[in-house]
mmCIF file of N, CA and C and ligand atoms in Angstrom:
data_model
loop_
_atom_site.group_PDB
_atom_site.id
_atom_site.type_symbol
_atom_site.label_atom_id
_atom_site.label_comp_id
_atom_site.label_asym_id
_atom_site.label_seq_id
_atom_site.Cartn_x
_atom_site.Cartn_y
_atom_site.Cartn_z
ATOM 1 N N MET F 1 78.641 55.255 94.682
ATOM 2 C CA MET F 1 78.825 56.580 94.011
ATOM 3 C C MET F 1 77.234 57.045 93.883
ATOM 4 N N VAL F 2 77.374 57.909 92.863
ATOM 5 C CA VAL F 2 75.693 59.173 93.146
ATOM 6 C C VAL F 2 74.828 58.647 91.579
ATOM 7 N N LYS F 3 73.885 59.083 92.594
ATOM 8 C CA LYS F 3 72.896 57.726 90.805
ATOM 9 C C LYS F 3 71.724 58.540 90.993
ATOM 10 N N ILE F 4 71.267 59.297 89.612
ATOM 11 C CA ILE F 4 70.907 60.333 88.947
ATOM 12 C C ILE F 4 69.697 59.004 88.481
ATOM 13 N N GLN F 5 68.152 59.596 88.085
ATOM 14 C CA GLN F 5 67.732 59.118 87.691
ATOM 15 C C GLN F 5 67.140 59.970 86.335
ATOM 16 N N ILE F 6 67.041 59.898 85.471
ATOM 17 C CA ILE F 6 66.600 60.573 84.476
ATOM 18 C C ILE F 6 64.821 59.604 83.996
ATOM 19 N N ILE F 7 64.377 60.659 83.828
ATOM 20 C CA ILE F 7 63.049 60.506 83.143
ATOM 21 C C ILE F 7 62.689 61.082 81.821
ATOM 22 N N ASN F 8 62.108 60.319 81.069
ATOM 23 C CA ASN F 8 61.354 61.147 79.951
ATOM 24 C C ASN F 8 59.711 61.222 79.365
ATOM 25 N N GLY F 9 58.882 61.971 79.520
ATOM 26 C CA GLY F 9 57.405 61.420 79.148
ATOM 27 C C GLY F 9 57.761 61.751 77.920
ATOM 28 N N PRO F 10 56.235 61.402 77.261
ATOM 29 C CA PRO F 10 55.558 61.878 76.158
ATOM 30 C C PRO F 10 56.222 61.807 74.754
ATOM 31 N N ASN F 11 56.443 60.882 74.231
ATOM 32 C CA ASN F 11 56.785 61.845 73.005
ATOM 33 C C ASN F 11 57.831 61.604 73.083
ATOM 34 N N LEU F 12 59.037 61.979 73.819
ATOM 35 C CA LEU F 12 60.191 62.372 73.626
ATOM 36 C C LEU F 12 61.333 60.706 73.127
ATOM 37 N N ASN F 13 60.237 60.167 73.121
ATOM 38 C CA ASN F 13 60.949 58.235 72.788
ATOM 39 C C ASN F 13 61.420 58.671 71.442
ATOM 40 N N LEU F 14 61.013 59.982 70.537
ATOM 41 C CA LEU F 14 60.911 60.241 69.558
ATOM 42 C C LEU F 14 61.743 61.536 68.718
ATOM 43 N N LEU F 15 62.225 61.813 69.767
ATOM 44 C CA LEU F 15 63.768 62.485 70.026
ATOM 45 C C LEU F 15 64.106 62.615 68.734
ATOM 46 N N GLY F 16 64.717 63.398 67.606
ATOM 47 C CA GLY F 16 66.107 63.152 66.631
ATOM 48 C C GLY F 16 64.763 63.183 64.981
ATOM 49 N N LEU F 17 63.755 62.544 65.667
ATOM 50 C CA LEU F 17 62.497 61.941 64.569
ATOM 51 C C LEU F 17 61.037 63.191 64.584
ATOM 52 N N ARG F 18 61.159 63.554 66.282
ATOM 53 C CA ARG F 18 60.015 65.054 66.265
ATOM 54 C C ARG F 18 60.440 66.194 66.170
ATOM 55 N N GLU F 19 59.678 66.743 65.030
ATOM 56 C CA GLU F 19 59.753 68.512 64.435
ATOM 57 C C GLU F 19 61.435 68.422 65.653
ATOM 58 N N PRO F 20 62.131 68.106 64.050
ATOM 59 C CA PRO F 20 63.750 68.081 64.417
ATOM 60 C C PRO F 20 63.855 69.584 64.255
ATOM 61 N N GLU F 21 63.270 70.863 64.370
ATOM 62 C CA GLU F 21 63.370 72.119 64.445
ATOM 63 C C GLU F 21 63.305 72.569 65.965
ATOM 64 N N VAL F 22 62.837 72.064 66.305
ATOM 65 C CA VAL F 22 62.135 72.310 67.619
ATOM 66 C C VAL F 22 62.901 71.743 69.200
ATOM 67 N N TYR F 23 64.155 70.524 68.110
ATOM 68 C CA TYR F 23 64.659 69.439 69.856
ATOM 69 C C TYR F 23 65.400 68.443 68.802
ATOM 70 N N GLY F 24 65.860 69.456 68.279
ATOM 71 C CA GLY F 24 66.762 68.964 67.353
ATOM 72 C C GLY F 24 66.786 67.068 66.791
ATOM 73 N N GLY F 25 68.015 66.398 66.208
ATOM 74 C CA GLY F 25 67.678 65.927 64.917
ATOM 75 C C GLY F 25 68.732 65.195 66.066
ATOM 76 N N ARG F 26 68.843 64.120 67.262
ATOM 77 C CA ARG F 26 69.992 63.546 67.844
ATOM 78 C C ARG F 26 68.796 62.964 68.832
ATOM 79 N N SER F 27 69.152 61.192 68.234
ATOM 80 C CA SER F 27 68.457 60.446 69.533
ATOM 81 C C SER F 27 68.816 60.488 70.969
ATOM 82 N N PHE F 28 67.475 60.002 71.776
ATOM 83 C CA PHE F 28 67.985 61.125 73.028
ATOM 84 C C PHE F 28 69.607 59.370 73.514
ATOM 85 N N ASP F 29 69.039 57.968 72.855
ATOM 86 C CA ASP F 29 70.094 57.298 73.609
ATOM 87 C C ASP F 29 71.379 57.698 73.047
ATOM 88 N N ASP F 30 71.879 58.226 71.222
ATOM 89 C CA ASP F 30 73.274 58.485 71.427
ATOM 90 C C ASP F 30 73.399 59.876 72.149
ATOM 91 N N TYR F 31 72.265 60.813 72.934
ATOM 92 C CA TYR F 31 72.755 62.501 73.920
ATOM 93 C C TYR F 31 73.392 60.987 74.994
ATOM 94 N N LEU F 32 72.743 60.140 75.342
ATOM 95 C CA LEU F 32 73.109 59.722 76.747
ATOM 96 C C LEU F 32 74.175 59.299 76.889
ATOM 97 N N GLU F 33 74.502 58.978 75.499
ATOM 98 C CA GLU F 33 75.912 58.178 75.461
ATOM 99 C C GLU F 33 77.016 58.629 75.882
ATOM 100 N N GLU F 34 77.205 60.075 75.292
ATOM 101 C CA GLU F 34 77.433 61.781 76.044
ATOM 102 C C GLU F 34 77.677 61.611 76.695
ATOM 103 N N LEU F 35 76.579 61.768 77.493
ATOM 104 C CA LEU F 35 76.171 62.293 78.813
ATOM 105 C C LEU F 35 77.287 61.984 79.974
ATOM 106 N N ARG F 36 76.481 59.683 79.551
ATOM 107 C CA ARG F 36 77.274 59.095 80.829
ATOM 108 C C ARG F 36 78.647 58.833 80.772
ATOM 109 N N ALA F 37 80.017 59.539 79.056
ATOM 110 C CA ALA F 37 80.895 59.292 78.724
ATOM 111 C C ALA F 37 81.529 60.890 80.163
ATOM 112 N N ALA F 38 80.609 61.657 80.423
ATOM 113 C CA ALA F 38 81.099 63.001 80.386
ATOM 114 C C ALA F 38 81.197 63.009 81.999
ATOM 115 N N TYR F 39 80.293 62.072 82.396
ATOM 116 C CA TYR F 39 79.997 61.495 83.992
ATOM 117 C C TYR F 39 81.182 60.765 84.125
ATOM 118 N N PRO F 40 81.485 59.771 84.530
ATOM 119 C CA PRO F 40 81.827 58.908 84.333
ATOM 120 C C PRO F 40 81.479 58.168 85.795
ATOM 121 N N ASP F 41 81.889 58.940 87.080
ATOM 122 C CA ASP F 41 81.938 58.928 88.297
ATOM 123 C C ASP F 41 79.684 58.307 88.715
ATOM 124 N N VAL F 42 78.690 59.070 87.942
ATOM 125 C CA VAL F 42 77.750 58.858 88.126
ATOM 126 C C VAL F 42 77.110 57.675 87.065
ATOM 127 N N GLN F 43 76.158 57.134 88.177
ATOM 128 C CA GLN F 43 75.121 56.089 87.852
ATOM 129 C C GLN F 43 74.271 56.866 87.133
ATOM 130 N N ILE F 44 73.959 57.111 85.838
ATOM 131 C CA ILE F 44 73.166 58.022 85.332
ATOM 132 C C ILE F 44 72.027 56.410 84.631
ATOM 133 N N ASP F 45 71.031 56.582 85.191
ATOM 134 C CA ASP F 45 69.665 55.562 84.699
ATOM 135 C C ASP F 45 68.457 56.342 84.193
ATOM 136 N N TYR F 46 68.105 55.578 82.809
ATOM 137 C CA TYR F 46 67.407 56.220 82.130
ATOM 138 C C TYR F 46 65.795 55.535 81.956
ATOM 139 N N PHE F 47 65.364 55.825 82.178
ATOM 140 C CA PHE F 47 63.173 55.378 82.099
ATOM 141 C C PHE F 47 62.789 56.489 81.367
ATOM 142 N N GLN F 48 62.353 56.175 80.089
ATOM 143 C CA GLN F 48 61.049 56.523 79.048
ATOM 144 C C GLN F 48 59.420 55.759 79.366
ATOM 145 N N SER F 49 58.381 56.892 79.300
ATOM 146 C CA SER F 49 56.867 56.321 78.726
ATOM 147 C C SER F 49 56.307 57.597 79.055
ATOM 148 N N ASN F 50 55.292 56.697 76.949
ATOM 149 C CA ASN F 50 54.532 57.766 76.940
ATOM 150 C C ASN F 50 52.949 58.168 78.075
ATOM 151 N N HIS F 51 53.461 57.065 79.207
ATOM 152 C CA HIS F 51 52.201 56.969 80.029
ATOM 153 C C HIS F 51 52.624 58.050 81.488
ATOM 154 N N GLU F 52 50.842 58.390 81.959
ATOM 155 C CA GLU F 52 51.246 58.709 82.377
ATOM 156 C C GLU F 52 51.727 57.924 84.663
ATOM 157 N N GLY F 53 50.867 57.288 84.558
ATOM 158 C CA GLY F 53 50.806 56.365 85.753
ATOM 159 C C GLY F 53 52.417 55.610 85.769
ATOM 160 N N ASP F 54 52.810 54.943 84.585
ATOM 161 C CA ASP F 54 54.173 54.392 84.934
ATOM 162 C C ASP F 54 55.431 55.847 84.747
ATOM 163 N N LEU F 55 54.484 56.938 84.446
ATOM 164 C CA LEU F 55 55.841 57.755 84.889
ATOM 165 C C LEU F 55 56.107 58.454 86.620
ATOM 166 N N ILE F 56 54.684 58.146 86.878
ATOM 167 C CA ILE F 56 54.452 57.802 88.572
ATOM 168 C C ILE F 56 55.045 56.529 89.411
ATOM 169 N N ASP F 57 54.905 56.129 88.491
ATOM 170 C CA ASP F 57 55.539 54.529 89.040
ATOM 171 C C ASP F 57 57.132 54.198 89.333
ATOM 172 N N CYS F 58 57.566 54.731 88.319
ATOM 173 C CA CYS F 58 58.945 55.761 88.031
ATOM 174 C C CYS F 58 59.565 56.352 89.525
ATOM 175 N N ILE F 59 58.952 56.837 89.509
ATOM 176 C CA ILE F 59 59.350 58.815 90.469
ATOM 177 C C ILE F 59 58.644 57.354 91.479
ATOM 178 N N HIS F 60 57.727 56.846 91.963
ATOM 179 C CA HIS F 60 57.489 56.540 93.116
ATOM 180 C C HIS F 60 58.763 55.225 93.919
ATOM 181 N N ARG F 61 59.681 54.638 92.726
ATOM 182 C CA ARG F 61 60.083 53.274 92.169
ATOM 183 C C ARG F 61 61.609 53.881 92.829
ATOM 184 N N VAL F 62 62.257 54.663 92.045
ATOM 185 C CA VAL F 62 63.152 55.226 92.968
ATOM 186 C C VAL F 62 64.330 57.197 93.343
ATOM 187 N N GLY F 63 62.210 57.372 93.864
ATOM 188 C CA GLY F 63 62.488 58.538 94.615
ATOM 189 C C GLY F 63 62.761 58.255 96.240
ATOM 190 N N PHE F 64 63.079 57.211 97.034
ATOM 191 C CA PHE F 64 63.726 56.516 97.914
ATOM 192 C C PHE F 64 64.995 56.578 97.598
ATOM 193 N N GLU F 65 65.355 56.148 96.414
ATOM 194 C CA GLU F 65 66.856 55.703 96.655
ATOM 195 C C GLU F 65 68.239 56.396 95.643
ATOM 196 N N CYS F 66 67.068 57.122 95.157
ATOM 197 C CA CYS F 66 68.552 57.561 94.062
ATOM 198 C C CYS F 66 68.522 59.059 94.662
ATOM 199 N N ASP F 67 70.072 60.138 94.346
ATOM 200 C CA ASP F 67 69.924 61.396 94.798
ATOM 201 C C ASP F 67 69.784 62.437 94.196
ATOM 202 N N GLY F 68 69.042 61.672 93.086
ATOM 203 C CA GLY F 68 68.256 63.220 92.278
ATOM 204 C C GLY F 68 67.726 62.783 91.270
ATOM 205 N N ILE F 69 66.371 63.324 90.725
ATOM 206 C CA ILE F 69 65.912 62.727 88.959
ATOM 207 C C ILE F 69 66.051 64.232 88.227
ATOM 208 N N VAL F 70 66.256 63.703 87.106
ATOM 209 C CA VAL F 70 65.876 64.752 85.878
ATOM 210 C C VAL F 70 65.029 64.631 85.390
ATOM 211 N N LEU F 71 63.968 65.116 85.604
ATOM 212 C CA LEU F 71 62.655 64.796 84.459
ATOM 213 C C LEU F 71 62.251 65.790 83.658
ATOM 214 N N ASN F 72 62.439 65.059 82.145
ATOM 215 C CA ASN F 72 61.103 66.148 81.468
ATOM 216 C C ASN F 72 59.960 65.617 81.323
ATOM 217 N N ALA F 73 59.085 65.873 81.743
ATOM 218 C CA ALA F 73 57.517 65.475 81.399
ATOM 219 C C ALA F 73 56.734 65.831 80.318
ATOM 220 N N GLY F 74 57.502 66.257 79.623
ATOM 221 C CA GLY F 74 56.684 67.248 77.884
ATOM 222 C C GLY F 74 54.824 67.523 78.392
ATOM 223 N N ALA F 75 54.950 66.975 77.743
ATOM 224 C CA ALA F 75 53.106 67.556 77.914
ATOM 225 C C ALA F 75 52.707 68.020 78.991
ATOM 226 N N TYR F 76 52.871 66.420 79.827
ATOM 227 C CA TYR F 76 52.541 65.798 81.011
ATOM 228 C C TYR F 76 52.667 67.751 82.117
ATOM 229 N N THR F 77 54.206 67.941 81.661
ATOM 230 C CA THR F 77 54.491 69.391 82.614
ATOM 231 C C THR F 77 53.226 70.068 82.904
ATOM 232 N N HIS F 78 52.549 70.333 81.640
ATOM 233 C CA HIS F 78 51.811 71.502 81.757
ATOM 234 C C HIS F 78 49.792 70.903 81.977
ATOM 235 N N THR F 79 49.596 69.903 82.656
ATOM 236 C CA THR F 79 48.436 69.032 83.086
ATOM 237 C C THR F 79 48.401 68.028 83.583
ATOM 238 N N SER F 80 49.570 67.930 84.713
ATOM 239 C CA SER F 80 49.738 66.637 86.100
ATOM 240 C C SER F 80 50.000 66.600 87.077
ATOM 241 N N ILE F 81 48.949 67.254 87.860
ATOM 242 C CA ILE F 81 48.670 67.670 88.893
ATOM 243 C C ILE F 81 49.752 66.509 89.787
ATOM 244 N N ALA F 82 49.354 65.154 89.503
ATOM 245 C CA ALA F 82 49.485 63.596 89.930
ATOM 246 C C ALA F 82 50.495 62.891 89.646
ATOM 247 N N LEU F 83 51.191 63.979 88.218
ATOM 248 C CA LEU F 83 53.579 63.738 88.754
ATOM 249 C C LEU F 83 53.744 64.853 89.383
ATOM 250 N N HIS F 84 52.970 66.286 89.840
ATOM 251 C CA HIS F 84 53.516 67.045 91.403
ATOM 252 C C HIS F 84 53.579 66.057 92.440
ATOM 253 N N ASP F 85 52.542 65.293 92.638
ATOM 254 C CA ASP F 85 51.858 65.502 93.794
ATOM 255 C C ASP F 85 53.412 63.670 94.148
ATOM 256 N N ALA F 86 53.410 63.067 93.323
ATOM 257 C CA ALA F 86 54.596 62.065 93.559
ATOM 258 C C ALA F 86 55.926 62.319 93.365
ATOM 259 N N LEU F 87 56.174 63.872 92.729
ATOM 260 C CA LEU F 87 57.304 64.581 93.347
ATOM 261 C C LEU F 87 57.677 64.555 94.959
ATOM 262 N N ARG F 88 56.629 65.342 95.433
ATOM 263 C CA ARG F 88 57.029 65.924 96.923
ATOM 264 C C ARG F 88 56.070 64.851 97.335
ATOM 265 N N ALA F 89 56.608 63.177 96.479
ATOM 266 C CA ALA F 89 55.897 62.671 98.127
ATOM 267 C C ALA F 89 57.599 61.433 97.967
ATOM 268 N N VAL F 90 58.465 61.690 97.027
ATOM 269 C CA VAL F 90 59.152 60.962 97.875
ATOM 270 C C VAL F 90 60.288 62.388 97.863
ATOM 271 N N PRO F 91 61.671 62.129 98.416
ATOM 272 C CA PRO F 91 62.466 62.986 99.485
ATOM 273 C C PRO F 91 63.712 62.870 97.943
ATOM 274 N N ALA F 92 64.046 62.000 97.036
ATOM 275 C CA ALA F 92 64.946 63.029 95.983
ATOM 276 C C ALA F 92 64.407 63.913 95.774
ATOM 277 N N PRO F 93 65.872 65.016 95.978
ATOM 278 C CA PRO F 93 65.581 66.592 94.502
ATOM 279 C C PRO F 93 64.916 66.103 93.162
ATOM 280 N N ALA F 94 64.334 66.537 92.500
ATOM 281 C CA ALA F 94 63.938 66.766 90.836
ATOM 282 C C ALA F 94 65.042 67.787 90.315
ATOM 283 N N ILE F 95 65.383 67.843 89.668
ATOM 284 C CA ILE F 95 65.264 69.383 88.352
ATOM 285 C C ILE F 95 63.954 69.112 86.773
ATOM 286 N N GLU F 96 63.106 69.926 86.659
ATOM 287 C CA GLU F 96 62.513 69.906 85.515
ATOM 288 C C GLU F 96 63.560 70.867 84.369
ATOM 289 N N VAL F 97 63.158 69.637 83.279
ATOM 290 C CA VAL F 97 64.021 70.331 81.834
ATOM 291 C C VAL F 97 62.936 69.939 80.725
ATOM 292 N N HIS F 98 63.387 70.760 80.522
ATOM 293 C CA HIS F 98 62.242 71.009 78.648
ATOM 294 C C HIS F 98 63.952 71.378 77.450
ATOM 295 N N ILE F 99 63.449 70.524 76.582
ATOM 296 C CA ILE F 99 64.623 71.518 75.372
ATOM 297 C C ILE F 99 64.801 72.232 75.239
ATOM 298 N N SER F 100 63.424 72.486 74.483
ATOM 299 C CA SER F 100 63.047 74.510 74.309
ATOM 300 C C SER F 100 62.412 75.165 75.007
ATOM 301 N N ASN F 101 62.903 76.712 74.536
ATOM 302 C CA ASN F 101 62.493 77.289 75.786
ATOM 303 C C ASN F 101 60.860 77.750 75.660
ATOM 304 N N VAL F 102 60.603 76.977 76.682
ATOM 305 C CA VAL F 102 59.166 76.589 77.007
ATOM 306 C C VAL F 102 57.977 78.053 76.645
ATOM 307 N N HIS F 103 58.618 79.424 77.557
ATOM 308 C CA HIS F 103 58.280 80.362 77.526
ATOM 309 C C HIS F 103 58.084 81.445 76.442
ATOM 310 N N ALA F 104 59.509 80.702 75.120
ATOM 311 C CA ALA F 104 59.308 81.553 73.708
ATOM 312 C C ALA F 104 58.316 80.767 72.641
ATOM 313 N N ARG F 105 57.240 79.719 73.802
ATOM 314 C CA ARG F 105 56.402 79.712 71.895
ATOM 315 C C ARG F 105 54.831 79.451 73.213
ATOM 316 N N GLU F 106 54.213 78.537 72.681
ATOM 317 C CA GLU F 106 53.226 78.827 72.685
ATOM 318 C C GLU F 106 52.229 78.988 74.433
ATOM 319 N N GLU F 107 51.706 79.585 75.014
ATOM 320 C CA GLU F 107 51.072 79.893 75.717
ATOM 321 C C GLU F 107 50.788 78.611 76.950
ATOM 322 N N PHE F 108 49.975 77.903 75.772
ATOM 323 C CA PHE F 108 49.719 76.512 77.006
ATOM 324 C C PHE F 108 50.914 76.052 77.556
ATOM 325 N N ARG F 109 52.218 76.451 77.304
ATOM 326 C CA ARG F 109 53.453 75.608 77.104
ATOM 327 C C ARG F 109 53.935 76.078 78.521
ATOM 328 N N HIS F 110 53.813 78.027 78.498
ATOM 329 C CA HIS F 110 54.272 78.486 79.640
ATOM 330 C C HIS F 110 53.936 77.931 82.068
ATOM 331 N N ARG F 111 52.826 76.858 81.510
ATOM 332 C CA ARG F 111 52.733 77.531 83.243
ATOM 333 C C ARG F 111 52.972 75.489 83.229
ATOM 334 N N SER F 112 53.485 75.105 84.368
ATOM 335 C CA SER F 112 54.394 74.373 84.689
ATOM 336 C C SER F 112 53.354 74.142 85.772
ATOM 337 N N LEU F 113 52.668 72.473 86.147
ATOM 338 C CA LEU F 113 52.592 72.384 87.176
ATOM 339 C C LEU F 113 53.119 71.368 88.156
ATOM 340 N N ILE F 114 53.991 71.393 87.570
ATOM 341 C CA ILE F 114 55.708 70.547 88.660
ATOM 342 C C ILE F 114 56.548 71.302 88.800
ATOM 343 N N ALA F 115 56.584 72.208 88.671
ATOM 344 C CA ALA F 115 58.243 73.010 89.037
ATOM 345 C C ALA F 115 58.073 73.455 90.525
ATOM 346 N N ALA F 116 56.792 73.473 90.430
ATOM 347 C CA ALA F 116 56.614 73.651 92.708
ATOM 348 C C ALA F 116 57.014 72.682 93.164
ATOM 349 N N ALA F 117 56.877 71.427 92.979
ATOM 350 C CA ALA F 117 57.976 70.882 93.463
ATOM 351 C C ALA F 117 59.056 69.621 93.012
ATOM 352 N N CYS F 118 59.339 70.874 92.215
ATOM 353 C CA CYS F 118 60.751 70.855 91.723
ATOM 354 C C CYS F 118 61.860 71.655 92.565
ATOM 355 N N ARG F 119 63.233 70.981 92.985
ATOM 356 C CA ARG F 119 64.718 71.081 93.279
ATOM 357 C C ARG F 119 64.388 73.441 92.131
ATOM 358 N N GLY F 120 65.039 72.707 91.058
ATOM 359 C CA GLY F 120 65.584 74.003 90.056
ATOM 360 C C GLY F 120 64.609 73.635 88.318
ATOM 361 N N VAL F 121 64.587 74.279 87.703
ATOM 362 C CA VAL F 121 64.343 73.910 86.102
ATOM 363 C C VAL F 121 64.561 74.561 85.294
ATOM 364 N N ILE F 122 65.272 73.489 84.341
ATOM 365 C CA ILE F 122 65.780 74.034 83.249
ATOM 366 C C ILE F 122 65.733 74.014 81.896
ATOM 367 N N CYS F 123 65.681 75.481 80.782
ATOM 368 C CA CYS F 123 64.975 75.104 79.586
ATOM 369 C C CYS F 123 65.974 76.013 78.657
ATOM 370 N N GLY F 124 65.857 75.235 77.593
ATOM 371 C CA GLY F 124 65.985 76.363 75.940
ATOM 372 C C GLY F 124 67.256 75.882 76.095
ATOM 373 N N PHE F 125 68.019 75.101 76.273
ATOM 374 C CA PHE F 125 69.056 74.347 76.134
ATOM 375 C C PHE F 125 69.376 73.532 75.179
ATOM 376 N N GLY F 126 68.199 72.880 74.632
ATOM 377 C CA GLY F 126 68.547 71.739 73.604
ATOM 378 C C GLY F 126 68.602 70.616 74.035
ATOM 379 N N LEU F 127 69.523 69.575 73.926
ATOM 380 C CA LEU F 127 69.806 68.519 75.078
ATOM 381 C C LEU F 127 70.668 68.799 75.644
ATOM 382 N N ASP F 128 71.362 69.890 75.896
ATOM 383 C CA ASP F 128 72.156 70.055 77.178
ATOM 384 C C ASP F 128 71.340 70.307 78.228
ATOM 385 N N SER F 129 70.606 70.745 78.028
ATOM 386 C CA SER F 129 69.490 70.643 79.773
ATOM 387 C C SER F 129 69.802 69.586 80.475
ATOM 388 N N TYR F 130 69.667 68.710 80.157
ATOM 389 C CA TYR F 130 70.255 67.379 80.491
ATOM 390 C C TYR F 130 71.623 67.416 81.632
ATOM 391 N N ARG F 131 71.775 67.854 80.758
ATOM 392 C CA ARG F 131 73.539 68.007 81.359
ATOM 393 C C ARG F 131 73.810 68.992 82.191
ATOM 394 N N LEU F 132 72.896 70.151 82.068
ATOM 395 C CA LEU F 132 73.407 71.460 83.417
ATOM 396 C C LEU F 132 71.536 71.028 84.117
ATOM 397 N N ALA F 133 71.239 70.059 84.130
ATOM 398 C CA ALA F 133 70.492 69.435 85.584
ATOM 399 C C ALA F 133 71.372 68.617 85.792
ATOM 400 N N VAL F 134 71.966 67.376 85.755
ATOM 401 C CA VAL F 134 72.791 66.434 86.431
ATOM 402 C C VAL F 134 73.863 67.483 87.481
ATOM 403 N N SER F 135 74.716 68.242 86.211
ATOM 404 C CA SER F 135 75.911 69.174 86.713
ATOM 405 C C SER F 135 75.155 69.512 88.010
ATOM 406 N N ALA F 136 74.311 70.234 87.932
ATOM 407 C CA ALA F 136 73.048 71.246 89.415
ATOM 408 C C ALA F 136 73.000 69.972 89.730
ATOM 409 N N LEU F 137 72.351 68.321 90.166
ATOM 410 C CA LEU F 137 72.355 67.993 90.921
ATOM 411 C C LEU F 137 73.578 67.264 91.626
ATOM 412 N N VAL F 138 74.848 66.957 90.616
ATOM 413 C CA VAL F 138 76.148 66.023 91.422
ATOM 414 C C VAL F 138 77.260 67.934 92.321
ATOM 415 N N GLU F 139 77.074 69.121 90.836
ATOM 416 C CA GLU F 139 78.072 69.678 91.366
ATOM 417 C C GLU F 139 77.731 71.080 92.744
ATOM 418 N N CYS F 140 76.594 70.702 92.274
ATOM 419 C CA CYS F 140 75.621 72.024 93.796
ATOM 420 C C CYS F 140 75.334 71.599 94.716
ATOM 421 N N LYS F 141 75.597 69.738 94.756
ATOM 422 C CA LYS F 141 74.524 69.445 95.845
ATOM 423 C C LYS F 141 73.113 69.784 96.277
ATOM 424 N N VAL F 142 72.524 70.130 95.072
ATOM 425 C CA VAL F 142 71.480 70.495 95.882
ATOM 426 C C VAL F 142 70.025 70.110 96.028
HETATM 427 C C1 DQA P 1 59.301 69.644 76.366
HETATM 428 C C2 DQA P 1 58.424 71.284 76.348
HETATM 429 C C3 DQA P 1 56.331 70.337 76.516
HETATM 430 O O1 DQA P 1 56.040 71.589 76.371
HETATM 431 C C4 DQA P 1 56.142 69.960 74.760
HETATM 432 O O2 DQA P 1 54.831 69.209 75.640
HETATM 433 C C5 DQA P 1 57.539 68.605 74.425
HETATM 434 C C6 DQA P 1 58.907 68.614 75.713
HETATM 435 C C7 DQA P 1 60.735 69.943 75.891
HETATM 436 O O3 DQA P 1 61.253 69.485 76.005
HETATM 437 O O4 DQA P 1 61.390 71.049 75.301
HETATM 438 O O5 DQA P 1 57.280 67.530 74.793
HETATM 439 O O6 DQA P 1 59.020 69.451 77.118
#
């Protein structure tokens, strides 16, 4: 069975409550149920943390045994060389995702320090960004 790990970074535990005009009104747990139902043959595991080191530990833990990582690193996207290095340290391909179109927002969100360590980047499609990333990993065999 194909195994995909979704990793959400800081503040994404508040999806549904946090700035709904930017991130929508739906909780991630609710969305995840729908995503898993759409891919019954794929094992989709989920981890969220507000702490950079926990995200790195998760990448180390899963990165040698899963088929792909879908990573929304939240604000750490724009700051974390350590996450970049963690992604480069493991063989699993990663897709960077964002719910919002970071390029249409503040300038400090335009730069990603992790994109170069990822297979691709998907942003701006709301929660559907995650489905597109899973689809890229599963169907395109990236
Ligand atoms: C985000 C965009 C980031 O700039 C921001 O810090 C987030 C969420 C997104 O999914 O749109 O926390 O990654």
